[in-house]
Amino acid sequence: MARKEEGRFGIRSGLEGETLVRRGLMKKTARTETLRLLPGLNVVKIGGHAAVDYGKKVMVPLLDEIGGLSKEHQILVVTGGGGRVRHLMEIGIDLGMPTGVLAELSSKISEQNAIMVAILLSKYNGVRIHTGDLLNLPSLLSMGMLPVVHGTPPYGLYEHPPRVGSIPPHRTDTGAFLMAEVLGARSCIIGKNVDGLFTEDPVKNPEAEFIPAITAGELMEMDLEDMVVERMTVELLANAANIREIRIVNCHVPGNIGRAIRGEQVGTVIRAR
């Protein structure tokens, strides 16, 4: 409701005069239930390094599985960048590119993968969308479409500076998680080329211990030298409102994506608490 004050019009608000950073206000707004736009949606991340870079021997059966699942389940496919991002990062860092520029450049790679994946999924009504199209998902899904979006969060030049180094902290695992969170999705599944989370890289150390389930806090306390999932994804999960767990699965194994969507025990589940 508008009110006139000293020749000006103001808008009455419960937050009038607030700084929006007061702790008490934050706790008060935390009690507000957020709208879940797509509570039945399954966000499935296909890593570039984990899947796309392997070519048709991995991608064709994987996408056929996802396409078949999309006939019974709402799915949003999110693509990663892969080896080309790593090459670009190496060159960019060597040339002294700022973190925001590295983020802007790397997004182009995951976009390229999104285009290819959408084309490969065309027989299942695959359609490439942009990050700005997320609010159109209810309509697209109701028409039987299988949307594909690149996973790099749209911070671009405004990417947060990392604690150490210059590699952008918000990459495609994090982008998939953030999309699942804002849409109030049912699940967030991260497809990798290993069976889940291990205490070490199982490719480098076959004796590494498999971790079937863990909380975000426990995982961060372990401070692993190498994690199969981005650290920022785990940090954000701890404070999420809608997504209370993410699941890491080996997308090279036929049927794993379906098992994860059905809630069966497969891969590693990382819970908020």
PDB file of C-alpha atoms in Angstrom:
ATOM      1  CA  MET A   1       0.000   0.000   0.000  1.00  0.00           C
ATOM      2  CA  ALA A   2       1.423   3.398  -0.976  1.00  0.00           C
ATOM      3  CA  ARG A   3       1.607   6.303   1.470  1.00  0.00           C
ATOM      4  CA  LYS A   4       2.535   9.966   1.030  1.00  0.00           C
ATOM      5  CA  GLU A   5       5.367  11.291   3.165  1.00  0.00           C
ATOM      6  CA  GLU A   6       6.931  14.755   2.914  1.00  0.00           C
ATOM      7  CA  GLY A   7       5.867  15.167  -0.686  1.00  0.00           C
ATOM      8  CA  ARG A   8       7.016  11.669  -1.703  1.00  0.00           C
ATOM      9  CA  PHE A   9       5.203   8.389  -2.139  1.00  0.00           C
ATOM     10  CA  GLY A  10       6.524   5.394  -0.264  1.00  0.00           C
ATOM     11  CA  ILE A  11       5.518   1.752  -0.219  1.00  0.00           C
ATOM     12  CA  ARG A  12       4.568   0.146   3.079  1.00  0.00           C
ATOM     13  CA  SER A  13       6.552  -3.016   3.696  1.00  0.00           C
ATOM     14  CA  GLY A  14       7.329  -5.370   6.509  1.00  0.00           C
ATOM     15  CA  LEU A  15      10.964  -4.929   5.531  1.00  0.00           C
ATOM     16  CA  GLU A  16      10.760  -1.139   5.564  1.00  0.00           C
ATOM     17  CA  GLY A  17      13.901   0.313   7.100  1.00  0.00           C
ATOM     18  CA  GLU A  18      15.675  -3.060   7.117  1.00  0.00           C
ATOM     19  CA  THR A  19      19.223  -3.512   5.879  1.00  0.00           C
ATOM     20  CA  LEU A  20      18.409  -7.058   4.671  1.00  0.00           C
ATOM     21  CA  VAL A  21      21.521  -8.380   6.406  1.00  0.00           C
ATOM     22  CA  ARG A  22      20.250  -8.347  10.005  1.00  0.00           C
ATOM     23  CA  ARG A  23      20.544 -11.828  11.535  1.00  0.00           C
ATOM     24  CA  GLY A  24      17.098 -11.687  13.122  1.00  0.00           C
ATOM     25  CA  LEU A  25      15.498 -10.829   9.787  1.00  0.00           C
ATOM     26  CA  MET A  26      17.305 -13.709   8.093  1.00  0.00           C
ATOM     27  CA  LYS A  27      16.014 -16.142  10.696  1.00  0.00           C
ATOM     28  CA  LYS A  28      12.499 -14.759  10.314  1.00  0.00           C
ATOM     29  CA  THR A  29      12.444 -15.179   6.528  1.00  0.00           C
ATOM     30  CA  ALA A  30      13.945 -18.666   6.851  1.00  0.00           C
ATOM     31  CA  ARG A  31      10.582 -19.833   8.224  1.00  0.00           C
ATOM     32  CA  THR A  32       8.869 -18.954   4.932  1.00  0.00           C
ATOM     33  CA  GLU A  33       8.136 -21.980   2.759  1.00  0.00           C
ATOM     34  CA  THR A  34       9.385 -21.532  -0.797  1.00  0.00           C
ATOM     35  CA  LEU A  35       7.383 -22.445  -3.885  1.00  0.00           C
ATOM     36  CA  ARG A  36       8.506 -25.598  -5.667  1.00  0.00           C
ATOM     37  CA  LEU A  37       7.880 -24.969  -9.344  1.00  0.00           C
ATOM     38  CA  LEU A  38       8.580 -28.527 -10.515  1.00  0.00           C
ATOM     39  CA  PRO A  39       8.478 -30.922  -7.563  1.00  0.00           C
ATOM     40  CA  GLY A  40       8.487 -33.937  -9.894  1.00  0.00           C
ATOM     41  CA  LEU A  41      11.546 -32.887 -11.897  1.00  0.00           C
ATOM     42  CA  ASN A  42      14.735 -34.950 -11.992  1.00  0.00           C
ATOM     43  CA  VAL A  43      17.819 -32.896 -12.848  1.00  0.00           C
ATOM     44  CA  VAL A  44      20.393 -35.172 -14.502  1.00  0.00           C
ATOM     45  CA  LYS A  45      23.895 -33.791 -14.992  1.00  0.00           C
ATOM     46  CA  ILE A  46      26.009 -35.385 -17.739  1.00  0.00           C
ATOM     47  CA  GLY A  47      29.621 -34.471 -17.195  1.00  0.00           C
ATOM     48  CA  GLY A  48      31.793 -33.497 -20.137  1.00  0.00           C
ATOM     49  CA  HIS A  49      34.902 -35.133 -18.697  1.00  0.00           C
ATOM     50  CA  ALA A  50      32.748 -37.961 -17.310  1.00  0.00           C
ATOM     51  CA  ALA A  51      30.690 -38.821 -20.380  1.00  0.00           C
ATOM     52  CA  VAL A  52      30.584 -36.504 -23.393  1.00  0.00           C
ATOM     53  CA  ASP A  53      34.319 -36.744 -24.075  1.00  0.00           C
ATOM     54  CA  TYR A  54      34.014 -40.540 -24.440  1.00  0.00           C
ATOM     55  CA  GLY A  55      31.934 -40.146 -27.587  1.00  0.00           C
ATOM     56  CA  LYS A  56      29.280 -42.501 -28.906  1.00  0.00           C
ATOM     57  CA  LYS A  57      30.367 -45.637 -27.019  1.00  0.00           C
ATOM     58  CA  VAL A  58      29.166 -43.992 -23.802  1.00  0.00           C
ATOM     59  CA  MET A  59      26.818 -41.269 -25.000  1.00  0.00           C
ATOM     60  CA  VAL A  60      24.533 -43.246 -27.323  1.00  0.00           C
ATOM     61  CA  PRO A  61      23.405 -45.859 -24.743  1.00  0.00           C
ATOM     62  CA  LEU A  62      23.314 -43.225 -21.993  1.00  0.00           C
ATOM     63  CA  LEU A  63      21.088 -40.868 -23.957  1.00  0.00           C
ATOM     64  CA  ASP A  64      18.856 -43.718 -25.099  1.00  0.00           C
ATOM     65  CA  GLU A  65      18.370 -44.601 -21.433  1.00  0.00           C
ATOM     66  CA  ILE A  66      17.562 -41.005 -20.502  1.00  0.00           C
ATOM     67  CA  GLY A  67      15.263 -40.629 -23.506  1.00  0.00           C
ATOM     68  CA  GLY A  68      13.331 -43.734 -22.501  1.00  0.00           C
ATOM     69  CA  LEU A  69      13.063 -42.556 -18.914  1.00  0.00           C
ATOM     70  CA  SER A  70      11.727 -39.177 -20.051  1.00  0.00           C
ATOM     71  CA  LYS A  71       8.533 -40.883 -21.255  1.00  0.00           C
ATOM     72  CA  GLU A  72       7.603 -41.612 -17.628  1.00  0.00           C
ATOM     73  CA  HIS A  73       9.609 -39.047 -15.651  1.00  0.00           C
ATOM     74  CA  GLN A  74      10.184 -35.307 -15.881  1.00  0.00           C
ATOM     75  CA  ILE A  75      13.877 -34.820 -16.686  1.00  0.00           C
ATOM     76  CA  LEU A  76      16.115 -31.816 -17.254  1.00  0.00           C
ATOM     77  CA  VAL A  77      19.465 -32.777 -18.780  1.00  0.00           C
ATOM     78  CA  VAL A  78      22.390 -30.555 -17.777  1.00  0.00           C
ATOM     79  CA  THR A  79      25.711 -30.740 -19.613  1.00  0.00           C
ATOM     80  CA  GLY A  80      29.253 -30.202 -18.406  1.00  0.00           C
ATOM     81  CA  GLY A  81      32.302 -29.013 -20.316  1.00  0.00           C
ATOM     82  CA  GLY A  82      35.030 -31.630 -20.097  1.00  0.00           C
ATOM     83  CA  GLY A  83      38.514 -31.739 -21.547  1.00  0.00           C
ATOM     84  CA  ARG A  84      38.095 -28.634 -23.692  1.00  0.00           C
ATOM     85  CA  VAL A  85      37.380 -26.572 -20.563  1.00  0.00           C
ATOM     86  CA  ARG A  86      40.547 -27.876 -18.945  1.00  0.00           C
ATOM     87  CA  HIS A  87      42.565 -26.918 -22.022  1.00  0.00           C
ATOM     88  CA  LEU A  88      40.976 -23.464 -22.081  1.00  0.00           C
ATOM     89  CA  MET A  89      41.583 -22.969 -18.349  1.00  0.00           C
ATOM     90  CA  GLU A  90      45.256 -23.850 -18.716  1.00  0.00           C
ATOM     91  CA  ILE A  91      45.737 -21.316 -21.490  1.00  0.00           C
ATOM     92  CA  GLY A  92      43.671 -18.644 -19.740  1.00  0.00           C
ATOM     93  CA  ILE A  93      45.493 -19.019 -16.435  1.00  0.00           C
ATOM     94  CA  ASP A  94      48.852 -18.883 -18.215  1.00  0.00           C
ATOM     95  CA  LEU A  95      47.775 -15.636 -19.908  1.00  0.00           C
ATOM     96  CA  GLY A  96      46.609 -14.152 -16.595  1.00  0.00           C
ATOM     97  CA  MET A  97      42.876 -14.080 -17.364  1.00  0.00           C
ATOM     98  CA  PRO A  98      40.691 -12.996 -14.394  1.00  0.00           C
ATOM     99  CA  THR A  99      38.335 -15.548 -12.843  1.00  0.00           C
ATOM    100  CA  GLY A 100      35.274 -13.880 -14.407  1.00  0.00           C
ATOM    101  CA  VAL A 101      36.784 -14.129 -17.872  1.00  0.00           C
ATOM    102  CA  LEU A 102      37.618 -17.806 -17.311  1.00  0.00           C
ATOM    103  CA  ALA A 103      34.004 -18.412 -16.273  1.00  0.00           C
ATOM    104  CA  GLU A 104      32.669 -16.584 -19.324  1.00  0.00           C
ATOM    105  CA  LEU A 105      34.894 -18.577 -21.668  1.00  0.00           C
ATOM    106  CA  SER A 106      34.256 -21.986 -20.084  1.00  0.00           C
ATOM    107  CA  SER A 107      30.493 -21.574 -20.415  1.00  0.00           C
ATOM    108  CA  LYS A 108      30.882 -21.685 -24.194  1.00  0.00           C
ATOM    109  CA  ILE A 109      32.205 -25.242 -23.986  1.00  0.00           C
ATOM    110  CA  SER A 110      29.326 -26.634 -21.931  1.00  0.00           C
ATOM    111  CA  GLU A 111      26.960 -24.842 -24.336  1.00  0.00           C
ATOM    112  CA  GLN A 112      28.548 -26.711 -27.248  1.00  0.00           C
ATOM    113  CA  ASN A 113      27.918 -29.986 -25.433  1.00  0.00           C
ATOM    114  CA  ALA A 114      24.311 -28.995 -24.750  1.00  0.00           C
ATOM    115  CA  ILE A 115      23.746 -28.447 -28.468  1.00  0.00           C
ATOM    116  CA  MET A 116      25.146 -31.873 -29.354  1.00  0.00           C
ATOM    117  CA  VAL A 117      23.205 -33.654 -26.603  1.00  0.00           C
ATOM    118  CA  ALA A 118      19.932 -31.962 -27.613  1.00  0.00           C
ATOM    119  CA  ILE A 119      20.462 -33.064 -31.220  1.00  0.00           C
ATOM    120  CA  LEU A 120      21.216 -36.633 -30.147  1.00  0.00           C
ATOM    121  CA  LEU A 121      18.020 -36.592 -28.064  1.00  0.00           C
ATOM    122  CA  SER A 122      15.891 -35.199 -30.898  1.00  0.00           C
ATOM    123  CA  LYS A 123      14.079 -38.540 -31.364  1.00  0.00           C
ATOM    124  CA  TYR A 124      12.932 -38.179 -27.739  1.00  0.00           C
ATOM    125  CA  ASN A 125      11.805 -34.553 -28.260  1.00  0.00           C
ATOM    126  CA  GLY A 126      15.086 -33.201 -26.975  1.00  0.00           C
ATOM    127  CA  VAL A 127      15.289 -29.418 -27.127  1.00  0.00           C
ATOM    128  CA  ARG A 128      18.199 -27.183 -26.260  1.00  0.00           C
ATOM    129  CA  ILE A 129      17.276 -24.351 -23.888  1.00  0.00           C
ATOM    130  CA  HIS A 130      19.247 -21.536 -22.256  1.00  0.00           C
ATOM    131  CA  THR A 131      19.602 -20.826 -18.547  1.00  0.00           C
ATOM    132  CA  GLY A 132      17.180 -17.927 -18.947  1.00  0.00           C
ATOM    133  CA  ASP A 133      14.483 -20.337 -20.155  1.00  0.00           C
ATOM    134  CA  LEU A 134      14.065 -22.247 -16.889  1.00  0.00           C
ATOM    135  CA  LEU A 135      10.695 -20.666 -16.135  1.00  0.00           C
ATOM    136  CA  ASN A 136       9.403 -22.085 -19.427  1.00  0.00           C
ATOM    137  CA  LEU A 137      10.081 -25.638 -18.269  1.00  0.00           C
ATOM    138  CA  PRO A 138       6.547 -26.369 -16.984  1.00  0.00           C
ATOM    139  CA  SER A 139       5.170 -25.629 -20.463  1.00  0.00           C
ATOM    140  CA  LEU A 140       7.923 -27.509 -22.297  1.00  0.00           C
ATOM    141  CA  LEU A 141       7.534 -30.584 -20.100  1.00  0.00           C
ATOM    142  CA  SER A 142       3.747 -30.535 -20.458  1.00  0.00           C
ATOM    143  CA  MET A 143       4.281 -30.731 -24.239  1.00  0.00           C
ATOM    144  CA  GLY A 144       6.444 -33.829 -23.841  1.00  0.00           C
ATOM    145  CA  MET A 145       9.752 -32.090 -24.512  1.00  0.00           C
ATOM    146  CA  LEU A 146      13.076 -33.232 -23.049  1.00  0.00           C
ATOM    147  CA  PRO A 147      14.972 -30.014 -22.265  1.00  0.00           C
ATOM    148  CA  VAL A 148      18.773 -29.825 -22.352  1.00  0.00           C
ATOM    149  CA  VAL A 149      20.686 -26.915 -20.817  1.00  0.00           C
ATOM    150  CA  HIS A 150      24.369 -26.208 -20.275  1.00  0.00           C
ATOM    151  CA  GLY A 151      25.475 -26.344 -16.660  1.00  0.00           C
ATOM    152  CA  THR A 152      27.801 -23.357 -16.237  1.00  0.00           C
ATOM    153  CA  PRO A 153      26.015 -20.906 -13.896  1.00  0.00           C
ATOM    154  CA  PRO A 154      25.413 -17.529 -15.596  1.00  0.00           C
ATOM    155  CA  TYR A 155      27.681 -15.518 -13.293  1.00  0.00           C
ATOM    156  CA  GLY A 156      29.968 -14.949 -16.253  1.00  0.00           C
ATOM    157  CA  LEU A 157      32.205 -11.949 -15.675  1.00  0.00           C
ATOM    158  CA  TYR A 158      30.639 -11.585 -12.213  1.00  0.00           C
ATOM    159  CA  GLU A 159      31.869 -14.998 -11.048  1.00  0.00           C
ATOM    160  CA  HIS A 160      32.902 -15.089  -7.409  1.00  0.00           C
ATOM    161  CA  PRO A 161      36.644 -15.011  -6.805  1.00  0.00           C
ATOM    162  CA  PRO A 162      37.864 -18.374  -5.430  1.00  0.00           C
ATOM    163  CA  ARG A 163      39.565 -18.683  -2.051  1.00  0.00           C
ATOM    164  CA  VAL A 164      42.705 -19.966  -3.749  1.00  0.00           C
ATOM    165  CA  GLY A 165      43.870 -19.622  -7.341  1.00  0.00           C
ATOM    166  CA  SER A 166      41.724 -18.341 -10.211  1.00  0.00           C
ATOM    167  CA  ILE A 167      39.605 -21.333 -11.369  1.00  0.00           C
ATOM    168  CA  PRO A 168      35.886 -20.385 -11.147  1.00  0.00           C
ATOM    169  CA  PRO A 169      34.359 -22.045  -8.055  1.00  0.00           C
ATOM    170  CA  HIS A 170      30.867 -22.311  -9.605  1.00  0.00           C
ATOM    171  CA  ARG A 171      31.065 -24.803 -12.439  1.00  0.00           C
ATOM    172  CA  THR A 172      28.682 -27.289 -13.996  1.00  0.00           C
ATOM    173  CA  ASP A 173      28.023 -29.599 -11.005  1.00  0.00           C
ATOM    174  CA  THR A 174      27.126 -26.482  -9.055  1.00  0.00           C
ATOM    175  CA  GLY A 175      25.006 -25.169 -11.915  1.00  0.00           C
ATOM    176  CA  ALA A 176      22.988 -28.382 -12.031  1.00  0.00           C
ATOM    177  CA  PHE A 177      22.448 -28.193  -8.277  1.00  0.00           C
ATOM    178  CA  LEU A 178      21.405 -24.521  -8.384  1.00  0.00           C
ATOM    179  CA  MET A 179      18.881 -25.238 -11.137  1.00  0.00           C
ATOM    180  CA  ALA A 180      17.429 -28.130  -9.143  1.00  0.00           C
ATOM    181  CA  GLU A 181      17.227 -25.915  -6.071  1.00  0.00           C
ATOM    182  CA  VAL A 182      15.512 -22.930  -7.696  1.00  0.00           C
ATOM    183  CA  LEU A 183      13.007 -25.188  -9.477  1.00  0.00           C
ATOM    184  CA  GLY A 184      12.261 -27.193  -6.323  1.00  0.00           C
ATOM    185  CA  ALA A 185      13.121 -30.375  -8.168  1.00  0.00           C
ATOM    186  CA  ARG A 186      12.582 -33.905  -6.905  1.00  0.00           C
ATOM    187  CA  SER A 187      16.192 -34.989  -7.366  1.00  0.00           C
ATOM    188  CA  CYS A 188      19.631 -33.901  -8.496  1.00  0.00           C
ATOM    189  CA  ILE A 189      21.705 -36.687 -10.070  1.00  0.00           C
ATOM    190  CA  ILE A 190      25.324 -36.134 -11.068  1.00  0.00           C
ATOM    191  CA  GLY A 191      26.615 -38.574 -13.699  1.00  0.00           C
ATOM    192  CA  LYS A 192      30.335 -39.367 -13.474  1.00  0.00           C
ATOM    193  CA  ASN A 193      32.778 -41.966 -14.823  1.00  0.00           C
ATOM    194  CA  VAL A 194      33.313 -43.603 -11.411  1.00  0.00           C
ATOM    195  CA  ASP A 195      30.915 -45.449  -9.108  1.00  0.00           C
ATOM    196  CA  GLY A 196      30.533 -42.537  -6.700  1.00  0.00           C
ATOM    197  CA  LEU A 197      32.561 -40.777  -4.054  1.00  0.00           C
ATOM    198  CA  PHE A 198      35.833 -42.281  -2.831  1.00  0.00           C
ATOM    199  CA  THR A 199      38.402 -41.260  -0.245  1.00  0.00           C
ATOM    200  CA  GLU A 200      40.849 -40.851  -3.134  1.00  0.00           C
ATOM    201  CA  ASP A 201      40.718 -40.900  -6.908  1.00  0.00           C
ATOM    202  CA  PRO A 202      40.005 -44.622  -7.596  1.00  0.00           C
ATOM    203  CA  VAL A 203      41.643 -44.347 -11.020  1.00  0.00           C
ATOM    204  CA  LYS A 204      44.935 -43.344  -9.396  1.00  0.00           C
ATOM    205  CA  ASN A 205      44.522 -45.518  -6.305  1.00  0.00           C
ATOM    206  CA  PRO A 206      42.490 -48.749  -6.761  1.00  0.00           C
ATOM    207  CA  GLU A 207      42.600 -49.219  -2.965  1.00  0.00           C
ATOM    208  CA  ALA A 208      40.607 -46.020  -2.347  1.00  0.00           C
ATOM    209  CA  GLU A 209      37.613 -46.534  -0.046  1.00  0.00           C
ATOM    210  CA  PHE A 210      34.107 -46.142  -1.463  1.00  0.00           C
ATOM    211  CA  ILE A 211      31.719 -43.813   0.427  1.00  0.00           C
ATOM    212  CA  PRO A 212      28.074 -44.892  -0.085  1.00  0.00           C
ATOM    213  CA  ALA A 213      26.521 -42.085   2.006  1.00  0.00           C
ATOM    214  CA  ILE A 214      27.753 -38.990   3.806  1.00  0.00           C
ATOM    215  CA  THR A 215      26.536 -35.559   4.916  1.00  0.00           C
ATOM    216  CA  ALA A 216      27.800 -32.341   3.404  1.00  0.00           C
ATOM    217  CA  GLY A 217      29.375 -31.327   6.716  1.00  0.00           C
ATOM    218  CA  GLU A 218      31.155 -34.649   7.131  1.00  0.00           C
ATOM    219  CA  LEU A 219      32.490 -34.485   3.592  1.00  0.00           C
ATOM    220  CA  MET A 220      33.817 -30.954   3.997  1.00  0.00           C
ATOM    221  CA  GLU A 221      35.490 -31.931   7.283  1.00  0.00           C
ATOM    222  CA  MET A 222      37.337 -34.731   5.475  1.00  0.00           C
ATOM    223  CA  ASP A 223      38.962 -32.054   3.291  1.00  0.00           C
ATOM    224  CA  LEU A 224      39.795 -34.568   0.571  1.00  0.00           C
ATOM    225  CA  GLU A 225      42.611 -33.735  -1.813  1.00  0.00           C
ATOM    226  CA  ASP A 226      40.415 -34.735  -4.753  1.00  0.00           C
ATOM    227  CA  MET A 227      36.624 -35.019  -4.944  1.00  0.00           C
ATOM    228  CA  VAL A 228      34.566 -36.273  -7.848  1.00  0.00           C
ATOM    229  CA  VAL A 229      32.024 -33.507  -7.204  1.00  0.00           C
ATOM    230  CA  GLU A 230      32.722 -29.794  -6.986  1.00  0.00           C
ATOM    231  CA  ARG A 231      33.336 -28.521  -3.453  1.00  0.00           C
ATOM    232  CA  MET A 232      31.032 -25.550  -3.989  1.00  0.00           C
ATOM    233  CA  THR A 233      28.156 -27.928  -4.715  1.00  0.00           C
ATOM    234  CA  VAL A 234      28.673 -29.589  -1.332  1.00  0.00           C
ATOM    235  CA  GLU A 235      28.947 -26.252   0.475  1.00  0.00           C
ATOM    236  CA  LEU A 236      25.707 -24.978  -1.051  1.00  0.00           C
ATOM    237  CA  LEU A 237      23.857 -28.231  -0.345  1.00  0.00           C
ATOM    238  CA  ALA A 238      24.287 -27.699   3.394  1.00  0.00           C
ATOM    239  CA  ASN A 239      22.048 -24.598   3.288  1.00  0.00           C
ATOM    240  CA  ALA A 240      19.615 -25.573   0.528  1.00  0.00           C
ATOM    241  CA  ALA A 241      15.877 -25.105   1.018  1.00  0.00           C
ATOM    242  CA  ASN A 242      14.548 -27.663  -1.480  1.00  0.00           C
ATOM    243  CA  ILE A 243      17.288 -30.067  -2.514  1.00  0.00           C
ATOM    244  CA  ARG A 244      18.332 -32.009   0.568  1.00  0.00           C
ATOM    245  CA  GLU A 245      20.567 -34.521  -1.174  1.00  0.00           C
ATOM    246  CA  ILE A 246      22.484 -35.112  -4.385  1.00  0.00           C
ATOM    247  CA  ARG A 247      23.399 -38.478  -5.826  1.00  0.00           C
ATOM    248  CA  ILE A 248      26.610 -39.288  -7.695  1.00  0.00           C
ATOM    249  CA  VAL A 249      26.350 -42.267 -10.038  1.00  0.00           C
ATOM    250  CA  ASN A 250      28.457 -43.942 -12.711  1.00  0.00           C
ATOM    251  CA  CYS A 251      26.640 -43.017 -15.913  1.00  0.00           C
ATOM    252  CA  HIS A 252      28.718 -45.515 -17.890  1.00  0.00           C
ATOM    253  CA  VAL A 253      26.783 -48.341 -16.234  1.00  0.00           C
ATOM    254  CA  PRO A 254      23.486 -49.022 -18.049  1.00  0.00           C
ATOM    255  CA  GLY A 255      20.465 -48.519 -15.823  1.00  0.00           C
ATOM    256  CA  ASN A 256      22.167 -46.396 -13.159  1.00  0.00           C
ATOM    257  CA  ILE A 257      20.316 -43.193 -14.047  1.00  0.00           C
ATOM    258  CA  GLY A 258      17.003 -45.035 -13.866  1.00  0.00           C
ATOM    259  CA  ARG A 259      17.923 -46.573 -10.515  1.00  0.00           C
ATOM    260  CA  ALA A 260      18.795 -43.150  -9.147  1.00  0.00           C
ATOM    261  CA  ILE A 261      15.537 -41.638 -10.391  1.00  0.00           C
ATOM    262  CA  ARG A 262      13.572 -44.464  -8.764  1.00  0.00           C
ATOM    263  CA  GLY A 263      15.382 -43.865  -5.488  1.00  0.00           C
ATOM    264  CA  GLU A 264      17.227 -47.170  -5.448  1.00  0.00           C
ATOM    265  CA  GLN A 265      20.573 -47.496  -3.688  1.00  0.00           C
ATOM    266  CA  VAL A 266      23.196 -46.726  -6.326  1.00  0.00           C
ATOM    267  CA  GLY A 267      26.331 -44.614  -6.228  1.00  0.00           C
ATOM    268  CA  THR A 268      26.886 -42.133  -3.406  1.00  0.00           C
ATOM    269  CA  VAL A 269      24.265 -39.968  -1.754  1.00  0.00           C
ATOM    270  CA  ILE A 270      25.429 -36.738  -0.148  1.00  0.00           C
ATOM    271  CA  ARG A 271      22.821 -35.389   2.264  1.00  0.00           C
ATOM    272  CA  ALA A 272      22.497 -31.849   3.527  1.00  0.00           C
ATOM    273  CA  ARG A 273      22.556 -33.044   7.146  1.00  0.00           C
TER     274      ARG A 273
END
